[in-house]
Structures are given as C-alpha cells and as structure tokens.
Amino acid sequence: MDKIVDILKRHGFGFDKRLGQNFLTDGNLLRAIVADAGVTQDDAVLEIGAGAGTLTRALAERAGRVVAMEIDRSLKPVLADTLADCPNAQVVFEDARTTSDARLRELVGDRFKVVANLPYYITTPMIMRFVEGDMRPESMSVMVQKEVADRLAAREGSSDYGAITASVAQSCDVSITRYVPRSMFTPPPNVDSCVVKFDFVERMPRDEERAVRAIIAAAFAMRRKTLVNNLAAAGYPKERVLAALSQMELRADVRGEALSPTQFAQLKNLLSV
Ligand code: SAM
C-alpha cells in the first residue's frame, strides 16, 4: 500500500487540530498496541476515531470484527482506500459523544473490547462513559496524554492521585501498557502519550459502585479540606464519618487523597449501615 501521507495528500485531506487528528503510521507500533490489548479472533472491537484507518487495519488483522466510529466525513474516501481489503472492518460516520447505548449495542453487541487512539478533547468523557455506563466493555485500551495516564494509574498519596483514579479503580484494574513519544504521530502533538489498559472487574453491584463514586466525588471536592469536612459539606453526617474513620484506623484529619480505592469502598460500607 502507498504511504499513508501520500494517500492523504492524494485525497486532498487537511488535518483538523480541533478534532485531535494526530495519526499513527508506524506498523510495528500499531501491531504492538493491538497485541497489548489482547485482541483475538473471538473479539468484536469498537474503535473511536478511525482517522486514516491505520489502527483499524491493525485491529482487523487480529479481531473477529472491528467497528470504527469517525466524526470527520472528509475521511470517507481515504478510509474506502485504506480499508478496501479489510472485509471485517466497518466504519460508521458518527459522533462518539452522542451515540446511544442502544446504537452501540446494535454495532458491536454486548461482548466487546474498546481500542482507540482517542481524540484528546474527549478523553475523559469517553473513558468515564465506559467506566460508569451500562455498556461495559471487557477491556478498554486507549491512547491518552501522558499526564492523564499518570493520573489514571496513580497510587494514593501521590500528587497525581485524584477522584478519577479512585473512581475508575472501583470497576477496573488500570495499567499503562506503552509509552508513545509525540514524534510517533503525524502531525506530532505538543505532548507525549501512553496507552492505558482498563480491565473491567465486577467488584460490587452497580448501585454500590455509584454510592462509592458519590463519596469519592465529595471527598475530592475541595483538595485543601479534610475528608470529614468535604463529606459533611456534601451532607454525610459528621459523627458517622468520624466513627467510620476511627473504625478504619484513620486519623480524623485525614484527606481524601490518602485513601486507597479499596478504603473508599470500605468507607461506603461503614457509612451505609
Ligand atoms: N485511529 C487513528 C490513528 O490512530 O491514527 C486516528 C486517531 S486521531 C488521534 C482521533 C480521530 O478521532 C480523528 O480521526 C478524529 O477525526 C476522530 N474524532 C474526533 N472527534 C470524534 C468524535 N466525537 N467521534 C468520533 N470520532 C472523532
């Protein structure tokens, strides 16, 4: 096949920065990302942001089938070209931010994996959609800015640890599988990136997960405040919170960032009895 940049040029394609169009072209890197994601012939894979179809192609080589969403219709002729010999790859020109669960189910079914080089401007909403929503993939391997990856995989007590870390950990084991320098993208963005893998785990029923996440959101509302004051401000009775912390052998003036994801789940159990 011609080089991707030549194909893009031939179709008169112009990169749109606002859509996070930083494409991957290195075949070895693309195959490694797909291998890290653990994709097999048994899998239906949802990709968000097909771009020029380079990752879509690498996925199609390994997966049973791939459904790639793409918002930019000007990529249609490019993708018709680059994916012409990939019968198990389907591109839908839709906005991944507004696609309903019902539509996603129609496209990929109930058992699917997400693999994507995410457009940076929708990173967090896309991740949280799958972490918190009803359409839960088996795993999700996504390219994100290195700073976001560090936050997602942070340990409690570190400066990167925050509400998103503790919240995501309630339903996922999170790991950084690959560091990708900015020079690997066309055009290169201003930041380096990492691929983060989320392996979904059913640790508790969904309503309990939501209750733990509500506590986490309250705990990190004001970073300078103690956990007790943050939870009291959100309406949790102060005496109950203090009693729970004492049972967990935590100091009364502990801050939210000192609690591990597991401790937040324990705290929820103590506060709900
Ligand atoms: N997968 C390709 C690759 O790895 O080279 C392209 C990745 S590029 C970082 C992100 C892609 O997502 C772009 O092609 C962009 O047009 C597309 N995109 C941006 N916003 C989108 C949205 N809301 N829904 C679907 N696709 C979107």
mmCIF file of C-alpha atoms and ligand atoms in Angstrom:
data_model
loop_
_atom_site.group_PDB
_atom_site.id
_atom_site.type_symbol
_atom_site.label_atom_id
_atom_site.label_comp_id
_atom_site.label_asym_id
_atom_site.label_seq_id
_atom_site.Cartn_x
_atom_site.Cartn_y
_atom_site.Cartn_z
ATOM 1 C CA MET A 1 0.000 0.000 0.000
ATOM 2 C CA ASP A 2 1.107 3.588 -0.613
ATOM 3 C CA LYS A 3 2.371 5.529 2.366
ATOM 4 C CA ILE A 4 -0.465 6.992 4.449
ATOM 5 C CA VAL A 5 0.743 10.562 3.976
ATOM 6 C CA ASP A 6 0.663 10.027 0.186
ATOM 7 C CA ILE A 7 -2.868 8.620 0.369
ATOM 8 C CA LEU A 8 -4.000 11.591 2.495
ATOM 9 C CA LYS A 9 -2.368 14.010 0.064
ATOM 10 C CA ARG A 10 -3.940 12.301 -2.937
ATOM 11 C CA HIS A 11 -7.382 12.799 -1.402
ATOM 12 C CA GLY A 12 -6.616 16.419 -0.516
ATOM 13 C CA PHE A 13 -7.083 15.730 3.205
ATOM 14 C CA GLY A 14 -6.232 18.547 5.651
ATOM 15 C CA PHE A 15 -5.664 17.719 9.342
ATOM 16 C CA ASP A 16 -8.128 19.350 11.737
ATOM 17 C CA LYS A 17 -6.411 20.120 15.044
ATOM 18 C CA ARG A 18 -9.719 20.715 16.835
ATOM 19 C CA LEU A 19 -10.711 17.079 16.175
ATOM 20 C CA GLY A 20 -7.474 15.772 17.719
ATOM 21 C CA GLN A 21 -6.264 14.440 14.377
ATOM 22 C CA ASN A 22 -2.820 13.071 15.216
ATOM 23 C CA PHE A 23 -2.455 9.833 13.297
ATOM 24 C CA LEU A 24 -0.276 6.774 13.876
ATOM 25 C CA THR A 25 1.512 5.343 10.869
ATOM 26 C CA ASP A 26 4.206 3.024 12.255
ATOM 27 C CA GLY A 27 3.137 -0.569 11.530
ATOM 28 C CA ASN A 28 5.233 -2.081 14.323
ATOM 29 C CA LEU A 29 3.773 0.287 16.918
ATOM 30 C CA LEU A 30 0.210 -0.316 15.694
ATOM 31 C CA ARG A 31 0.631 -4.099 15.846
ATOM 32 C CA ALA A 32 2.172 -3.825 19.319
ATOM 33 C CA ILE A 33 -0.787 -1.739 20.567
ATOM 34 C CA VAL A 34 -3.212 -4.371 19.260
ATOM 35 C CA ALA A 35 -1.174 -7.217 20.809
ATOM 36 C CA ASP A 36 -1.048 -5.375 24.192
ATOM 37 C CA ALA A 37 -4.828 -5.018 24.037
ATOM 38 C CA GLY A 38 -5.146 -8.819 23.923
ATOM 39 C CA VAL A 39 -7.406 -8.763 20.866
ATOM 40 C CA THR A 40 -8.265 -12.176 19.379
ATOM 41 C CA GLN A 41 -10.405 -13.638 16.570
ATOM 42 C CA ASP A 42 -13.239 -14.044 19.116
ATOM 43 C CA ASP A 43 -13.480 -10.298 19.678
ATOM 44 C CA ALA A 44 -15.666 -7.523 18.363
ATOM 45 C CA VAL A 45 -13.679 -4.308 18.769
ATOM 46 C CA LEU A 46 -15.026 -0.776 18.964
ATOM 47 C CA GLU A 47 -12.580 1.889 17.819
ATOM 48 C CA ILE A 48 -13.289 5.578 18.450
ATOM 49 C CA GLY A 49 -11.767 7.801 15.773
ATOM 50 C CA ALA A 50 -10.750 5.804 12.682
ATOM 51 C CA GLY A 51 -8.594 8.580 11.222
ATOM 52 C CA ALA A 52 -6.839 7.177 8.148
ATOM 53 C CA GLY A 53 -7.657 3.630 9.258
ATOM 54 C CA THR A 54 -4.166 2.572 10.308
ATOM 55 C CA LEU A 55 -5.183 1.251 13.739
ATOM 56 C CA THR A 56 -8.444 -0.073 12.250
ATOM 57 C CA ARG A 57 -6.383 -2.158 9.809
ATOM 58 C CA ALA A 58 -4.075 -3.496 12.508
ATOM 59 C CA LEU A 59 -7.147 -4.402 14.593
ATOM 60 C CA ALA A 60 -8.872 -6.090 11.632
ATOM 61 C CA GLU A 61 -5.839 -8.370 11.217
ATOM 62 C CA ARG A 62 -6.365 -9.771 14.728
ATOM 63 C CA ALA A 63 -10.032 -9.312 15.647
ATOM 64 C CA GLY A 64 -13.162 -11.107 14.512
ATOM 65 C CA ARG A 65 -14.564 -7.748 13.505
ATOM 66 C CA VAL A 66 -13.962 -4.043 14.044
ATOM 67 C CA VAL A 67 -16.423 -1.168 14.145
ATOM 68 C CA ALA A 68 -14.697 2.201 13.911
ATOM 69 C CA MET A 69 -16.504 5.483 14.566
ATOM 70 C CA GLU A 70 -15.319 8.636 12.855
ATOM 71 C CA ILE A 71 -16.804 12.136 13.021
ATOM 72 C CA ASP A 72 -14.973 13.601 10.011
ATOM 73 C CA ARG A 73 -16.734 12.703 6.753
ATOM 74 C CA SER A 74 -13.866 14.091 4.691
ATOM 75 C CA LEU A 75 -12.010 10.886 5.679
ATOM 76 C CA LYS A 76 -14.564 8.736 3.834
ATOM 77 C CA PRO A 77 -12.619 8.402 0.541
ATOM 78 C CA VAL A 78 -9.363 7.871 2.463
ATOM 79 C CA LEU A 79 -10.878 5.055 4.529
ATOM 80 C CA ALA A 80 -12.506 3.490 1.459
ATOM 81 C CA ASP A 81 -8.968 3.299 0.077
ATOM 82 C CA THR A 82 -7.019 2.146 3.163
ATOM 83 C CA LEU A 83 -9.600 -0.415 4.332
ATOM 84 C CA ALA A 84 -10.620 -1.726 0.890
ATOM 85 C CA ASP A 85 -9.181 -5.171 1.671
ATOM 86 C CA CYS A 86 -10.483 -5.418 5.270
ATOM 87 C CA PRO A 87 -13.939 -7.039 4.978
ATOM 88 C CA ASN A 88 -14.261 -7.386 8.772
ATOM 89 C CA ALA A 89 -13.837 -3.627 9.361
ATOM 90 C CA GLN A 90 -16.844 -1.301 9.296
ATOM 91 C CA VAL A 91 -16.604 2.480 9.594
ATOM 92 C CA VAL A 92 -19.583 4.497 10.813
ATOM 93 C CA PHE A 93 -19.504 8.277 10.454
ATOM 94 C CA GLU A 94 -20.997 9.223 13.801
ATOM 95 C CA ASP A 95 -20.089 11.367 16.793
ATOM 96 C CA ALA A 96 -18.919 9.028 19.562
ATOM 97 C CA ARG A 97 -20.007 11.588 22.199
ATOM 98 C CA THR A 98 -23.677 11.299 21.312
ATOM 99 C CA THR A 99 -24.062 7.674 20.182
ATOM 100 C CA SER A 100 -26.635 5.963 22.398
ATOM 101 C CA ASP A 101 -26.054 2.654 24.188
ATOM 102 C CA ALA A 102 -28.746 1.100 22.003
ATOM 103 C CA ARG A 103 -26.851 2.131 18.869
ATOM 104 C CA LEU A 104 -23.560 0.841 20.274
ATOM 105 C CA ARG A 105 -25.196 -2.490 21.094
ATOM 106 C CA GLU A 106 -26.522 -2.670 17.529
ATOM 107 C CA LEU A 107 -22.981 -2.071 16.231
ATOM 108 C CA VAL A 108 -20.835 -4.284 18.482
ATOM 109 C CA GLY A 109 -23.198 -6.440 20.558
ATOM 110 C CA ASP A 110 -22.881 -6.986 24.308
ATOM 111 C CA ARG A 111 -19.401 -8.500 24.431
ATOM 112 C CA PHE A 112 -16.769 -6.161 23.004
ATOM 113 C CA LYS A 113 -13.411 -4.504 23.599
ATOM 114 C CA VAL A 114 -12.573 -0.852 23.059
ATOM 115 C CA VAL A 115 -9.256 0.020 21.412
ATOM 116 C CA ALA A 116 -8.613 3.615 20.364
ATOM 117 C CA ASN A 117 -6.137 6.387 19.825
ATOM 118 C CA LEU A 118 -8.585 8.824 21.399
ATOM 119 C CA PRO A 119 -9.008 12.395 20.178
ATOM 120 C CA TYR A 120 -7.588 14.264 23.196
ATOM 121 C CA TYR A 121 -10.561 16.610 23.652
ATOM 122 C CA ILE A 122 -12.973 13.770 24.515
ATOM 123 C CA THR A 123 -10.583 11.573 26.523
ATOM 124 C CA THR A 124 -12.192 11.849 29.963
ATOM 125 C CA PRO A 125 -15.880 11.734 28.903
ATOM 126 C CA MET A 126 -15.183 8.700 26.678
ATOM 127 C CA ILE A 127 -13.327 6.836 29.424
ATOM 128 C CA MET A 128 -15.994 7.647 32.023
ATOM 129 C CA ARG A 129 -18.790 6.650 29.672
ATOM 130 C CA PHE A 130 -17.477 3.084 29.588
ATOM 131 C CA VAL A 131 -16.326 3.007 33.217
ATOM 132 C CA GLU A 132 -19.618 4.273 34.654
ATOM 133 C CA GLY A 133 -22.163 3.424 31.982
ATOM 134 C CA ASP A 134 -24.283 0.353 31.325
ATOM 135 C CA MET A 135 -22.452 -0.649 28.110
ATOM 136 C CA ARG A 136 -19.343 -2.037 29.763
ATOM 137 C CA PRO A 137 -16.610 -3.483 27.558
ATOM 138 C CA GLU A 138 -14.433 -6.437 28.628
ATOM 139 C CA SER A 139 -11.415 -4.193 28.363
ATOM 140 C CA MET A 140 -10.512 -0.777 27.013
ATOM 141 C CA SER A 141 -7.054 0.099 25.673
ATOM 142 C CA VAL A 142 -6.776 3.772 24.850
ATOM 143 C CA MET A 143 -4.055 6.222 23.913
ATOM 144 C CA VAL A 144 -4.176 9.284 26.159
ATOM 145 C CA GLN A 145 -1.852 12.163 27.050
ATOM 146 C CA LYS A 146 0.906 11.001 29.400
ATOM 147 C CA GLU A 147 -0.344 13.346 32.162
ATOM 148 C CA VAL A 148 -3.787 11.718 32.026
ATOM 149 C CA ALA A 149 -2.228 8.228 32.043
ATOM 150 C CA ASP A 150 -0.190 9.130 35.137
ATOM 151 C CA ARG A 151 -3.349 10.303 36.895
ATOM 152 C CA LEU A 152 -5.314 7.193 35.980
ATOM 153 C CA ALA A 153 -2.609 4.817 37.236
ATOM 154 C CA ALA A 154 -1.501 6.866 40.291
ATOM 155 C CA ARG A 155 -1.083 5.483 43.813
ATOM 156 C CA GLU A 156 -2.896 7.048 46.750
ATOM 157 C CA GLY A 157 -0.905 9.813 48.438
ATOM 158 C CA SER A 158 0.875 10.887 45.237
ATOM 159 C CA SER A 159 0.232 14.277 43.640
ATOM 160 C CA ASP A 160 -1.281 12.594 40.547
ATOM 161 C CA TYR A 161 -3.862 10.672 42.604
ATOM 162 C CA GLY A 162 -7.362 12.121 42.459
ATOM 163 C CA ALA A 163 -11.076 11.464 42.164
ATOM 164 C CA ILE A 164 -10.724 9.941 38.692
ATOM 165 C CA THR A 165 -8.065 7.446 39.897
ATOM 166 C CA ALA A 166 -10.138 6.232 42.851
ATOM 167 C CA SER A 167 -13.351 6.235 40.850
ATOM 168 C CA VAL A 168 -12.052 4.244 37.878
ATOM 169 C CA ALA A 169 -10.411 1.714 40.212
ATOM 170 C CA GLN A 170 -13.849 0.731 41.611
ATOM 171 C CA SER A 171 -14.563 -1.222 38.430
ATOM 172 C CA CYS A 172 -11.212 -1.596 36.629
ATOM 173 C CA ASP A 173 -7.647 -2.757 37.036
ATOM 174 C CA VAL A 174 -5.686 0.015 35.329
ATOM 175 C CA SER A 175 -2.209 -0.292 33.820
ATOM 176 C CA ILE A 176 -0.019 1.752 31.487
ATOM 177 C CA THR A 177 0.965 -0.679 28.734
ATOM 178 C CA ARG A 178 3.036 1.576 26.486
ATOM 179 C CA TYR A 179 4.742 4.965 26.376
ATOM 180 C CA VAL A 180 4.454 6.668 22.967
ATOM 181 C CA PRO A 181 6.552 9.793 22.308
ATOM 182 C CA ARG A 182 4.984 12.682 20.355
ATOM 183 C CA SER A 183 7.333 12.040 17.409
ATOM 184 C CA MET A 184 5.352 8.863 16.574
ATOM 185 C CA PHE A 185 2.288 10.888 15.483
ATOM 186 C CA THR A 186 1.512 12.699 12.217
ATOM 187 C CA PRO A 187 1.418 15.613 12.804
ATOM 188 C CA PRO A 188 3.206 15.455 16.197
ATOM 189 C CA PRO A 189 1.133 16.896 19.081
ATOM 190 C CA ASN A 190 2.619 19.051 21.883
ATOM 191 C CA VAL A 191 2.586 16.227 24.435
ATOM 192 C CA ASP A 192 3.768 12.641 24.810
ATOM 193 C CA SER A 193 1.219 9.859 25.195
ATOM 194 C CA CYS A 194 0.669 6.458 26.775
ATOM 195 C CA VAL A 195 -1.647 3.573 26.116
ATOM 196 C CA VAL A 196 -3.693 2.774 29.212
ATOM 197 C CA LYS A 197 -5.448 -0.573 29.587
ATOM 198 C CA PHE A 198 -8.587 -0.902 31.689
ATOM 199 C CA ASP A 199 -9.550 -4.474 32.611
ATOM 200 C CA PHE A 200 -13.114 -4.425 33.884
ATOM 201 C CA VAL A 201 -13.797 -6.291 37.131
ATOM 202 C CA GLU A 202 -17.163 -6.697 38.876
ATOM 203 C CA ARG A 203 -16.143 -5.790 42.425
ATOM 204 C CA MET A 204 -19.662 -4.919 43.648
ATOM 205 C CA PRO A 205 -23.181 -4.340 42.319
ATOM 206 C CA ARG A 206 -23.608 -1.213 40.165
ATOM 207 C CA ASP A 207 -25.703 0.714 42.705
ATOM 208 C CA GLU A 208 -22.951 0.228 45.301
ATOM 209 C CA GLU A 209 -20.341 1.380 42.783
ATOM 210 C CA ARG A 210 -22.375 4.552 42.271
ATOM 211 C CA ALA A 211 -22.539 5.112 46.028
ATOM 212 C CA VAL A 212 -18.740 4.749 46.367
ATOM 213 C CA ARG A 213 -18.234 7.154 43.456
ATOM 214 C CA ALA A 214 -20.514 9.724 45.100
ATOM 215 C CA ILE A 215 -18.338 9.558 48.246
ATOM 216 C CA ILE A 216 -15.172 9.895 46.151
ATOM 217 C CA ALA A 217 -16.546 12.925 44.289
ATOM 218 C CA ALA A 218 -17.434 14.567 47.617
ATOM 219 C CA ALA A 219 -14.076 13.624 49.189
ATOM 220 C CA PHE A 220 -12.108 15.438 46.473
ATOM 221 C CA ALA A 221 -14.440 18.422 46.084
ATOM 222 C CA MET A 222 -12.053 20.776 47.930
ATOM 223 C CA ARG A 223 -8.499 19.471 47.970
ATOM 224 C CA ARG A 224 -7.422 21.668 50.903
ATOM 225 C CA LYS A 225 -10.245 20.412 53.145
ATOM 226 C CA THR A 226 -10.140 17.279 55.299
ATOM 227 C CA LEU A 227 -12.166 14.255 54.220
ATOM 228 C CA VAL A 228 -14.601 14.770 57.115
ATOM 229 C CA ASN A 229 -15.278 18.393 56.171
ATOM 230 C CA ASN A 230 -15.686 17.571 52.489
ATOM 231 C CA LEU A 231 -18.148 14.750 53.269
ATOM 232 C CA ALA A 232 -20.008 16.875 55.826
ATOM 233 C CA ALA A 233 -20.371 19.639 53.212
ATOM 234 C CA ALA A 234 -21.942 17.041 50.899
ATOM 235 C CA GLY A 235 -24.485 16.046 53.569
ATOM 236 C CA TYR A 236 -22.891 12.944 55.155
ATOM 237 C CA PRO A 237 -23.403 13.208 58.960
ATOM 238 C CA LYS A 238 -20.084 14.279 60.501
ATOM 239 C CA GLU A 239 -20.338 11.937 63.531
ATOM 240 C CA ARG A 240 -20.902 8.909 61.284
ATOM 241 C CA VAL A 241 -17.911 9.812 59.122
ATOM 242 C CA LEU A 242 -15.710 10.266 62.200
ATOM 243 C CA ALA A 243 -16.843 6.915 63.621
ATOM 244 C CA ALA A 244 -16.149 5.197 60.275
ATOM 245 C CA LEU A 245 -12.654 6.704 60.052
ATOM 246 C CA SER A 246 -11.897 5.574 63.578
ATOM 247 C CA GLN A 247 -13.048 2.034 62.731
ATOM 248 C CA MET A 248 -10.720 2.111 59.722
ATOM 249 C CA GLU A 249 -7.906 3.300 61.984
ATOM 250 C CA LEU A 250 -7.570 6.556 60.037
ATOM 251 C CA ARG A 251 -6.950 9.960 61.627
ATOM 252 C CA ALA A 252 -9.865 12.362 61.953
ATOM 253 C CA ASP A 253 -7.987 14.967 59.891
ATOM 254 C CA VAL A 254 -7.113 12.589 57.015
ATOM 255 C CA ARG A 255 -7.511 13.998 53.484
ATOM 256 C CA GLY A 256 -9.233 12.210 50.621
ATOM 257 C CA GLU A 257 -6.036 11.691 48.652
ATOM 258 C CA ALA A 258 -4.640 9.462 51.434
ATOM 259 C CA LEU A 259 -7.361 6.802 50.994
ATOM 260 C CA SER A 260 -6.833 3.929 48.562
ATOM 261 C CA PRO A 261 -9.666 2.936 46.199
ATOM 262 C CA THR A 262 -10.348 -0.073 48.466
ATOM 263 C CA GLN A 263 -10.572 2.171 51.526
ATOM 264 C CA PHE A 264 -13.198 4.319 49.770
ATOM 265 C CA ALA A 265 -15.253 1.162 49.218
ATOM 266 C CA GLN A 266 -14.849 0.248 52.923
ATOM 267 C CA LEU A 267 -15.869 3.752 53.927
ATOM 268 C CA LYS A 268 -19.040 3.452 51.845
ATOM 269 C CA ASN A 269 -19.891 0.157 53.573
ATOM 270 C CA LEU A 270 -19.409 1.713 57.022
ATOM 271 C CA LEU A 271 -21.461 4.775 56.117
ATOM 272 C CA SER A 272 -24.361 2.760 54.712
ATOM 273 C CA VAL A 273 -25.016 0.572 57.780
HETATM 274 N N1 SAM B 1 -7.138 5.907 14.850
HETATM 275 C C1 SAM B 1 -6.378 6.857 14.062
HETATM 276 C C2 SAM B 1 -4.891 6.672 14.323
HETATM 277 O O1 SAM B 1 -4.557 6.044 15.328
HETATM 278 O O2 SAM B 1 -4.098 7.159 13.513
HETATM 279 C C3 SAM B 1 -6.802 8.296 14.332
HETATM 280 C C4 SAM B 1 -6.639 8.775 15.752
HETATM 281 S S1 SAM B 1 -6.837 10.524 15.940
HETATM 282 C C5 SAM B 1 -5.953 10.768 17.478
HETATM 283 C C6 SAM B 1 -8.522 10.728 16.515
HETATM 284 C C7 SAM B 1 -9.607 10.575 15.459
HETATM 285 O O3 SAM B 1 -10.872 10.740 16.109
HETATM 286 C C8 SAM B 1 -9.572 11.607 14.345
HETATM 287 O O4 SAM B 1 -9.648 10.972 13.102
HETATM 288 C C9 SAM B 1 -10.821 12.466 14.578
HETATM 289 O O5 SAM B 1 -11.405 12.985 13.395
HETATM 290 C C10 SAM B 1 -11.749 11.477 15.280
HETATM 291 N N2 SAM B 1 -12.762 12.106 16.142
HETATM 292 C C11 SAM B 1 -12.665 13.298 16.778
HETATM 293 N N3 SAM B 1 -13.772 13.542 17.497
HETATM 294 C C12 SAM B 1 -14.597 12.464 17.317
HETATM 295 C C13 SAM B 1 -15.893 12.136 17.793
HETATM 296 N N4 SAM B 1 -16.560 12.956 18.626
HETATM 297 N N5 SAM B 1 -16.453 10.964 17.405
HETATM 298 C C14 SAM B 1 -15.780 10.137 16.562
HETATM 299 N N6 SAM B 1 -14.553 10.402 16.085
HETATM 300 C C15 SAM B 1 -13.956 11.552 16.453
#
